[in-house]
Short mmCIF file of C-alpha atoms and ligand atoms in Angstrom, two decimals:
data_model
loop_
_atom_site.label_atom_id
_atom_site.label_comp_id
_atom_site.label_asym_id
_atom_site.label_seq_id
_atom_site.Cartn_x
_atom_site.Cartn_y
_atom_site.Cartn_z
CA MET Z 1 117.23 100.76 59.30
CA LYS Z 2 120.28 102.83 58.12
CA ILE Z 3 121.61 102.65 54.30
CA PHE Z 4 124.97 103.38 53.68
CA ALA Z 5 126.42 103.38 50.06
CA HIS Z 6 129.07 101.12 50.27
CA ARG Z 7 132.36 102.63 48.46
CA GLY Z 8 130.00 105.34 47.55
CA ALA Z 9 127.16 104.37 44.97
CA SER Z 10 129.54 101.62 43.76
CA GLY Z 11 127.22 99.51 41.85
CA ASP Z 12 126.54 101.96 39.30
CA TYR Z 13 129.62 104.22 39.23
CA PRO Z 14 133.40 103.02 39.81
CA GLU Z 15 133.68 102.27 43.49
CA ASN Z 16 135.44 104.92 45.88
CA THR Z 17 135.98 107.78 43.20
CA LEU Z 18 134.54 111.20 43.58
CA LEU Z 19 131.72 110.14 41.12
CA ALA Z 20 130.51 107.49 43.26
CA PHE Z 21 130.63 109.64 46.43
CA LYS Z 22 128.97 112.77 44.74
CA GLU Z 23 125.92 110.03 43.68
CA ALA Z 24 125.70 109.09 47.26
CA ALA Z 25 125.74 112.66 48.28
CA LYS Z 26 122.58 113.11 46.56
CA LEU Z 27 120.58 110.63 48.00
CA PRO Z 28 118.51 111.01 51.40
CA ILE Z 29 120.33 108.12 52.78
CA TYR Z 30 122.05 107.75 56.26
CA GLY Z 31 125.73 107.31 55.43
CA VAL Z 32 128.37 106.33 53.17
CA GLU Z 33 131.14 104.23 53.47
CA LEU Z 34 134.73 104.64 52.25
CA ASP Z 35 138.11 102.61 52.46
CA VAL Z 36 141.62 104.54 53.42
CA GLN Z 37 145.10 103.64 52.56
CA ARG Z 38 148.36 105.86 52.67
CA THR Z 39 150.88 106.51 49.65
CA LYS Z 40 154.55 106.10 50.05
CA ASP Z 41 154.75 110.01 50.79
CA GLY Z 42 151.91 109.99 53.23
CA VAL Z 43 149.06 111.29 51.38
CA LEU Z 44 145.83 109.53 52.46
CA VAL Z 45 143.84 107.91 49.47
CA ILE Z 46 140.67 106.22 49.15
CA ASN Z 47 140.76 102.60 47.69
CA HIS Z 48 139.70 99.27 48.67
CA ASP Z 49 142.47 97.15 47.95
CA GLU Z 50 146.17 97.67 48.64
CA LYS Z 51 147.08 97.31 45.35
CA ILE Z 52 145.67 99.49 42.27
CA ASP Z 53 145.74 96.91 39.76
CA ARG Z 54 141.75 95.68 39.94
CA THR Z 55 140.48 99.29 39.74
CA SER Z 56 142.58 101.35 37.57
CA ASN Z 57 145.04 100.92 34.79
CA GLY Z 58 148.11 101.04 36.94
CA LYS Z 59 149.92 98.36 38.62
CA GLY Z 60 151.44 97.85 42.27
CA TYR Z 61 151.01 98.68 45.84
CA ILE Z 62 149.53 101.89 47.11
CA ARG Z 63 152.37 102.43 49.75
CA ASP Z 64 155.04 101.76 47.29
CA MET Z 65 153.64 104.81 45.29
CA THR Z 66 153.86 108.60 45.35
CA PHE Z 67 150.91 110.43 45.51
CA GLU Z 68 151.86 112.04 42.07
CA GLU Z 69 152.25 108.69 40.30
CA ILE Z 70 149.28 107.20 41.53
CA ARG Z 71 147.28 110.45 40.31
CA SER Z 72 148.33 109.67 36.92
CA TYR Z 73 146.22 106.68 36.63
CA ASP Z 74 142.73 106.08 35.68
CA PHE Z 75 140.30 104.86 37.98
CA GLY Z 76 137.11 104.73 35.94
CA LYS Z 77 137.65 103.24 32.93
CA TRP Z 78 137.64 99.32 34.30
CA LYS Z 79 133.81 100.04 35.05
CA GLY Z 80 133.08 101.70 31.69
CA GLN Z 81 134.63 103.45 29.23
CA HIS Z 82 132.11 106.63 29.91
CA PHE Z 83 133.74 106.53 33.38
CA THR Z 84 137.44 107.36 31.93
CA GLY Z 85 139.14 110.37 33.74
CA GLU Z 86 138.61 109.55 37.21
CA LYS Z 87 141.28 109.81 39.53
CA ILE Z 88 141.85 108.05 43.18
CA PRO Z 89 140.59 110.43 45.66
CA THR Z 90 142.11 112.01 48.74
CA LEU Z 91 140.29 111.58 51.91
CA ASP Z 92 140.41 115.57 51.93
CA GLU Z 93 138.52 115.45 48.70
CA VAL Z 94 135.85 113.11 49.97
CA LEU Z 95 135.12 114.96 53.33
CA ASP Z 96 134.56 118.20 51.04
CA ILE Z 97 131.92 116.51 49.17
CA PHE Z 98 129.83 115.72 52.29
CA ARG Z 99 130.90 119.06 54.32
CA THR Z 100 127.24 120.35 53.63
CA THR Z 101 125.32 117.28 53.43
CA HIS Z 102 123.73 115.53 56.17
CA HIS Z 103 125.42 112.06 55.61
CA MET Z 104 127.49 109.81 58.30
CA ILE Z 105 130.79 108.84 56.89
CA ASN Z 106 131.91 105.32 57.67
CA ILE Z 107 135.85 105.63 57.21
CA GLU Z 108 137.18 101.91 57.41
CA LEU Z 109 140.96 102.11 57.93
CA LYS Z 110 142.57 99.66 55.75
CA THR Z 111 145.65 98.36 58.14
CA ASP Z 112 144.50 94.69 58.29
CA VAL Z 113 147.21 93.96 55.35
CA PHE Z 114 149.90 96.33 55.75
CA GLU Z 115 149.89 98.13 59.16
CA TYR Z 116 150.49 101.75 57.79
CA PRO Z 117 151.62 102.99 61.05
CA GLY Z 118 150.34 106.00 62.55
CA LEU Z 119 147.24 105.95 59.96
CA GLU Z 120 144.73 106.74 62.74
CA ASP Z 121 146.56 109.68 63.69
CA ASP Z 122 146.50 110.86 60.20
CA VAL Z 123 143.10 110.25 59.31
CA ILE Z 124 141.97 111.88 62.88
CA GLU Z 125 144.05 115.13 62.23
CA THR Z 126 142.27 115.30 58.51
CA VAL Z 127 138.70 114.83 59.77
CA LYS Z 128 139.53 117.34 62.47
CA SER Z 129 140.81 119.67 59.81
CA HIS Z 130 137.43 119.37 58.32
CA GLU Z 131 135.66 119.91 61.64
CA MET Z 132 133.51 116.78 60.68
CA MET Z 133 134.58 114.57 63.75
CA GLU Z 134 131.16 114.35 64.66
CA ARG Z 135 130.03 112.76 61.14
CA VAL Z 136 132.45 110.12 61.29
CA LEU Z 137 132.22 106.55 62.43
CA PHE Z 138 135.31 104.41 62.15
CA SER Z 139 135.59 100.91 61.52
CA SER Z 140 138.50 98.29 60.96
CA PHE Z 141 139.35 94.60 60.48
CA ASP Z 142 142.27 95.32 62.50
CA HIS Z 143 141.01 95.39 65.92
CA GLU Z 144 144.23 96.78 67.23
CA ILE Z 145 143.59 99.76 65.57
CA VAL Z 146 139.98 100.06 66.86
CA GLU Z 147 141.28 99.99 70.07
CA ARG Z 148 143.53 102.86 69.38
CA VAL Z 149 140.80 104.91 67.85
CA LEU Z 150 138.60 104.09 71.01
CA GLN Z 151 141.35 105.69 72.89
CA LYS Z 152 142.26 108.57 70.66
CA ALA Z 153 138.68 109.45 69.45
CA PRO Z 154 136.64 108.80 72.42
CA THR Z 155 133.57 110.44 71.25
CA ASN Z 156 133.31 108.58 68.03
CA GLU Z 157 131.79 105.53 67.52
CA VAL Z 158 134.26 102.87 66.45
CA ALA Z 159 133.03 99.41 65.09
CA ALA Z 160 134.92 96.06 64.82
CA LEU Z 161 134.54 94.60 61.27
CA PHE Z 162 134.39 90.71 61.15
CA MET Z 163 134.56 88.24 58.11
CA LYS Z 164 134.22 85.09 60.14
CA ILE Z 165 131.38 83.87 61.95
CA LEU Z 166 131.95 84.11 65.58
CA VAL Z 167 130.08 82.34 68.35
CA ASN Z 168 129.86 85.10 70.88
CA LEU Z 169 130.30 88.40 69.17
CA ASP Z 170 129.07 90.38 72.21
CA ALA Z 171 131.63 88.85 74.46
CA TYR Z 172 134.29 89.71 71.91
CA GLY Z 173 133.23 93.46 71.41
CA GLN Z 174 133.07 93.92 75.19
CA MET Z 175 136.79 92.56 75.31
CA ILE Z 176 137.69 95.09 72.78
CA GLY Z 177 135.66 97.95 74.00
CA THR Z 178 133.07 98.55 71.24
CA THR Z 179 129.40 97.49 70.84
CA ALA Z 180 129.23 98.52 67.13
CA LEU Z 181 129.74 95.46 65.15
CA HIS Z 182 130.13 95.32 61.53
CA ILE Z 183 129.37 91.60 59.93
CA SER Z 184 129.07 90.17 56.58
CA LEU Z 185 125.65 89.27 55.12
CA VAL Z 186 126.38 85.42 55.90
CA ALA Z 187 127.13 85.94 59.60
CA ALA Z 188 123.85 88.10 60.18
CA LYS Z 189 121.99 85.06 58.99
CA ARG Z 190 123.03 83.20 61.71
CA GLU Z 191 121.98 82.98 65.23
CA SER Z 192 125.11 84.82 66.56
CA ALA Z 193 123.95 87.99 65.00
CA LYS Z 194 120.49 87.77 66.82
CA LYS Z 195 122.12 86.74 70.16
CA ALA Z 196 124.72 89.94 69.45
CA ILE Z 197 121.44 92.41 68.49
CA ASN Z 198 119.52 91.17 71.77
CA ALA Z 199 122.57 91.84 73.70
CA GLY Z 200 122.32 95.33 73.03
CA ASN Z 201 125.00 95.92 70.50
CA THR Z 202 124.76 98.08 67.26
CA VAL Z 203 124.90 95.54 64.30
CA ARG Z 204 125.51 96.65 60.95
CA VAL Z 205 125.77 94.17 57.95
CA TYR Z 206 127.80 94.26 54.51
CA THR Z 207 127.11 93.90 51.61
CA VAL Z 208 123.32 93.84 51.26
CA ASN Z 209 122.40 94.61 47.45
CA THR Z 210 119.18 92.87 46.95
CA THR Z 211 115.74 94.03 48.21
CA ASN Z 212 115.22 90.38 49.90
CA ASP Z 213 118.24 90.53 51.95
CA TYR Z 214 117.21 94.01 52.95
CA ASP Z 215 113.88 92.66 54.16
CA LEU Z 216 115.62 89.96 56.11
CA MET Z 217 117.84 92.44 57.65
CA GLU Z 218 115.11 94.72 58.87
CA GLU Z 219 113.27 91.65 60.38
CA ILE Z 220 116.40 90.75 62.50
CA GLU Z 221 116.69 94.47 63.39
CA VAL Z 222 120.21 95.13 62.51
CA ASP Z 223 120.87 98.90 62.73
CA GLY Z 224 122.34 99.47 59.32
CA VAL Z 225 123.34 97.95 56.07
CA PHE Z 226 126.01 98.66 53.59
CA THR Z 227 125.03 98.46 49.88
CA ASP Z 228 126.46 99.19 46.14
CA TYR Z 229 122.96 100.26 45.18
CA PRO Z 230 121.69 102.86 47.88
CA GLU Z 231 119.24 104.41 45.36
CA LYS Z 232 117.41 101.07 44.75
CA LEU Z 233 117.45 100.15 48.37
CA TYR Z 234 116.45 103.78 49.50
CA ARG Z 235 113.38 103.20 47.04
CA HIS Z 236 112.52 99.96 48.43
CA ALA Z 237 112.47 101.16 51.95
CA TYR Z 238 110.36 104.36 51.13
CA SER Z 239 107.68 102.08 49.24
CA LYS Z 240 107.70 99.78 52.13
CA LYS Z 241 107.32 102.56 54.61
CA TYR Z 242 104.76 104.66 52.73
CA ASP Z 243 102.97 101.55 51.35
CA CYS Z 244 103.44 103.25 47.78
CA LYS Z 245 105.84 103.01 44.75
CA MET Z 246 108.42 105.88 43.94
CA ASN Z 247 108.69 106.99 40.47
O1 LIG N 1 132.68 98.35 55.98
C1 LIG N 1 132.12 97.32 55.25
C2 LIG N 1 132.76 96.46 54.10
O2 LIG N 1 133.27 97.49 53.43
C3 LIG N 1 133.72 95.74 54.72
O3 LIG N 1 134.42 95.06 53.85
O4 LIG N 1 135.97 94.43 52.12
O5 LIG N 1 134.22 95.89 51.31
O6 LIG N 1 135.86 96.57 52.70
P1 LIG N 1 135.16 95.44 52.38
CA1 LIG N 2 135.01 98.74 53.47
#
């Protein structure tokens, strides 16, 4: 089962920062997940929320701020005094970290609250400029953008993200044209998830932070999990596979 570091190694480091991504990049896991938003002056930045209030010492919507302004805020201190000084990263900077690693990069397009018109074009252009298209898996809760990315990046995997528990995930995926379905842990424990897996879909689950849930996900044969604690789950997976404890 594949392990993705959710927002980087976000359990122990400030989420979606270079620090969290550098830690994830050191691990022999399958991939990393990140969230893309866009500033007022068109810079692609990595942040989960549309506002910066929760994870910085600033306030307001990313789409209303210039990159210069947003870059002046601290994105580390909220997680711990010793993380003071972390800045919001750009997509360019994060791609640079993974340029020489093996990791797959799951770029979540955060257009489910604000549309950010043309965001997919900006993101695809940026990834292409790094010559990393074959390393990227796209996803979004906004299934309109999923449909567009499927057309614009036809050789990439593009996953539909779901918050709700749907009765027929397989049929829904077929309707929008994808077999990659990223579902919540709650949904993954329902019958509909098993049905989607048995029907041949690639089902991945967010957010899996305990070894018990990891084992449960492995039992139902999901393809991958997103976790805030990638090192912990990697060590657990390794111990199970080789029937030993890691140091
Ligand atoms: O992509 C998986 C997961 O990140 C989706 O939920 O809210 O953490 O972006 P969220
Ligand atoms: Ca995300």
